[in-house]
């Protein structure tokens, strides 16, 4: 069994006067799914590199060809939910620690003083999106499959996902949250979810160019130089992605504050001629009605919040998802029993009302205690 210390590999590329830090998620058998030890290792190393004047910038990548990172440690979360005998959200030390360090890591990437290049090759979902979203240079390839598919497990687009999706053009974020629709390189670039595209076969060539380049003490100059290398090697995008092709239709049905109208509009895509939209509708229809309402509400509330406040809000809701709502049942149906027959509660969108969802926003810690992420952004 892999040692936790080997779950993220760190190396330093010598480029002359300065160096480049490379962090590689190293759990390819689980599609580089983020565990608690991985988050801790990454956070500590990124902090060290931030304060090391010899490190010009950082590269985040994943081992193997299939995925950068397919999400978080759902098995560990499931076990911790089962072991929580009181049913109180605060009585699950594993989820408290996991979401605390994961969200701190994601926020650190957003706020990093040096460029961070994230190589979003293959699957980039859930926790992988959290790592990629804040990087200064988000690079996709022809194999990229970018999504926030939490509706299928009874969760919501966390890891700052509600902040990210709430800032997309009206309705698009709601559509992605409610359908878990997968985006390729073209649509990621179109929506501003990625900055550059690089053919996967050219990654070794890119690394060689990084080693050959001269890097600076100033982060801004390094960011510009990185842009130059990536633009010179850019993968041509030949065709529109499906979201761009159906952009007007998606915005028409998904924009607005009427939850039922948005849900009905997305469900009608089941009759569309494009299989991509059909699949989006099918995922939505099979997903957790409670997650649909929760995601819808979170995107409304996140739109005008700071990033730090969004993470604080998501932390409360994520812990509450561990004791109420559908997270346990969603993981069971998808990963444990694998029967893909979740028994959602509430079972219908009509039962997932606006008053019902308020329970997820109640602070779970003892009265008088402060928010564990109170220092974020300070």
Coordinates of N, CA, C and O in Angstrom, one line a residue, residues 110 133 138 157 160-177 190-193 247 251 255 295 298-311 313-314:
X110 N -5.4 30.4 -4.9 CA -6.0 31.6 -5.4 C -5.2 32.9 -5.0 O -5.1 33.8 -5.7
X133 N -8.8 26.0 -10.1 CA -9.5 27.2 -10.3 C -8.7 28.5 -9.9 O -8.8 29.5 -10.6
X138 N -4.0 28.2 -16.0 CA -4.8 27.0 -16.0 C -4.7 26.4 -17.4 O -5.2 27.0 -18.4
X157 N -21.3 21.9 -5.5 CA -20.0 22.3 -6.0 C -19.2 23.1 -5.0 O -19.3 24.3 -4.9
X160 N -14.8 26.1 -3.4 CA -14.8 27.4 -4.1 C -15.6 27.3 -5.3 O -15.8 28.3 -6.1
X161 N -16.2 26.2 -5.6 CA -17.0 26.0 -6.9 C -18.2 26.9 -6.9 O -18.6 27.4 -8.0
X162 N -18.8 27.2 -5.8 CA -20.0 28.1 -5.8 C -19.6 29.6 -6.2 O -20.3 30.3 -6.9
X163 N -18.4 29.9 -5.8 CA -17.8 31.3 -6.1 C -17.5 31.3 -7.6 O -17.9 32.2 -8.4
X164 N -16.9 30.2 -8.1 CA -16.5 30.1 -9.5 C -17.7 30.1 -10.5 O -17.8 30.9 -11.4
X165 N -18.7 29.3 -10.2 CA -19.8 29.1 -11.0 C -20.8 30.3 -11.0 O -21.4 30.7 -12.0
X166 N -20.8 31.0 -9.8 CA -21.7 32.1 -9.7 C -21.2 33.3 -10.5 O -22.0 34.3 -10.7
X167 N -20.0 33.3 -10.9 CA -19.4 34.4 -11.6 C -19.4 34.2 -13.2 O -18.9 35.0 -13.9
X168 N -19.9 33.1 -13.6 CA -20.1 32.8 -15.0 C -21.3 33.6 -15.5 O -22.2 34.0 -14.8
X169 N -21.4 33.8 -16.9 CA -22.6 34.5 -17.4 C -23.9 33.9 -16.9 O -24.0 32.6 -16.7
X170 N -24.9 34.7 -16.7 CA -26.1 34.3 -16.1 C -26.7 33.0 -16.6 O -26.9 32.7 -17.8
X171 N -26.9 32.1 -15.6 CA -27.5 30.8 -15.9 C -26.5 29.7 -16.2 O -26.8 28.5 -15.9
X172 N -25.3 30.0 -16.7 CA -24.4 29.0 -17.1 C -23.9 28.2 -15.9 O -23.8 27.0 -15.9
X173 N -23.6 28.9 -14.8 CA -23.1 28.3 -13.6 C -24.2 27.4 -13.0 O -23.9 26.3 -12.5
X174 N -25.4 27.8 -13.0 CA -26.5 27.0 -12.5 C -26.6 25.7 -13.4 O -26.8 24.6 -12.8
X175 N -26.5 25.8 -14.7 CA -26.6 24.7 -15.6 C -25.5 23.7 -15.2 O -25.8 22.5 -15.1
X176 N -24.3 24.1 -15.1 CA -23.1 23.2 -14.8 C -23.3 22.6 -13.4 O -23.0 21.4 -13.2
X177 N -23.8 23.3 -12.4 CA -24.0 22.8 -11.1 C -25.1 21.7 -11.0 O -25.0 20.7 -10.4
X190 N -13.6 29.0 -23.6 CA -14.7 30.0 -23.9 C -15.2 30.6 -22.6 O -15.5 31.8 -22.6
X191 N -15.4 29.8 -21.6 CA -16.0 30.3 -20.3 C -15.0 31.0 -19.4 O -15.3 31.6 -18.4
X192 N -13.7 31.0 -19.8 CA -12.7 31.6 -18.9 C -12.3 30.7 -17.7 O -11.7 31.1 -16.7
X193 N -12.6 29.4 -17.8 CA -12.2 28.4 -16.8 C -10.8 27.9 -17.0 O -10.3 27.1 -16.2
X247 N -25.1 27.7 -26.2 CA -25.0 28.8 -25.2 C -26.3 29.5 -25.0 O -26.7 29.7 -23.9
X251 N -28.5 29.5 -21.6 CA -28.8 30.7 -20.8 C -30.3 31.0 -20.7 O -30.8 31.4 -19.7
X255 N -31.2 30.8 -16.7 CA -31.1 32.1 -16.0 C -32.3 32.5 -15.3 O -33.4 32.0 -15.6
X295 N -27.5 23.7 -4.3 CA -26.6 24.3 -5.2 C -27.2 25.6 -5.8 O -26.5 26.6 -5.9
X298 N -26.9 28.2 -3.0 CA -25.5 28.6 -2.7 C -25.0 29.6 -3.8 O -24.3 30.5 -3.6
X299 N -25.4 29.3 -5.1 CA -24.9 30.2 -6.2 C -25.6 31.5 -6.0 O -24.9 32.5 -6.3
X300 N -26.8 31.6 -5.6 CA -27.4 32.9 -5.4 C -26.7 33.7 -4.3 O -26.4 34.9 -4.5
X301 N -26.3 33.0 -3.2 CA -25.7 33.7 -2.1 C -24.2 34.0 -2.3 O -23.7 34.9 -1.7
X302 N -23.6 33.2 -3.2 CA -22.1 33.4 -3.4 C -21.8 34.5 -4.3 O -20.7 35.1 -4.3
X303 N -22.8 35.0 -5.1 CA -22.5 35.9 -6.2 C -21.8 37.2 -5.7 O -21.0 37.7 -6.4
X304 N -22.2 37.7 -4.5 CA -21.7 39.0 -4.1 C -20.8 38.8 -2.9 O -20.4 39.8 -2.2
X305 N -20.4 37.6 -2.5 CA -19.5 37.3 -1.4 C -18.1 37.4 -1.9 O -17.8 37.1 -3.0
X306 N -17.2 37.7 -0.9 CA -15.7 37.5 -1.2 C -15.4 36.0 -1.3 O -16.2 35.2 -0.8
X307 N -14.3 35.7 -1.8 CA -13.9 34.3 -1.9 C -13.7 33.7 -0.6 O -14.2 32.6 -0.3
X308 N -13.1 34.4 0.4 CA -13.0 33.9 1.7 C -14.3 33.6 2.4 O -14.5 32.6 3.0
X309 N -15.3 34.5 2.2 CA -16.6 34.3 2.8 C -17.3 33.1 2.1 O -18.1 32.4 2.7
X310 N -17.1 32.9 0.8 CA -17.6 31.7 0.1 C -17.1 30.5 0.8 O -17.9 29.5 1.0
X311 N -15.8 30.4 1.0 CA -15.2 29.2 1.6 C -15.8 29.0 3.0 O -16.0 27.8 3.4
X313 N -18.8 29.9 4.0 CA -20.1 29.4 3.8 C -20.1 27.9 3.4 O -20.9 27.1 3.9
X314 N -19.3 27.6 2.5 CA -19.2 26.2 2.0 C -18.8 25.3 3.1 O -19.3 24.1 3.2

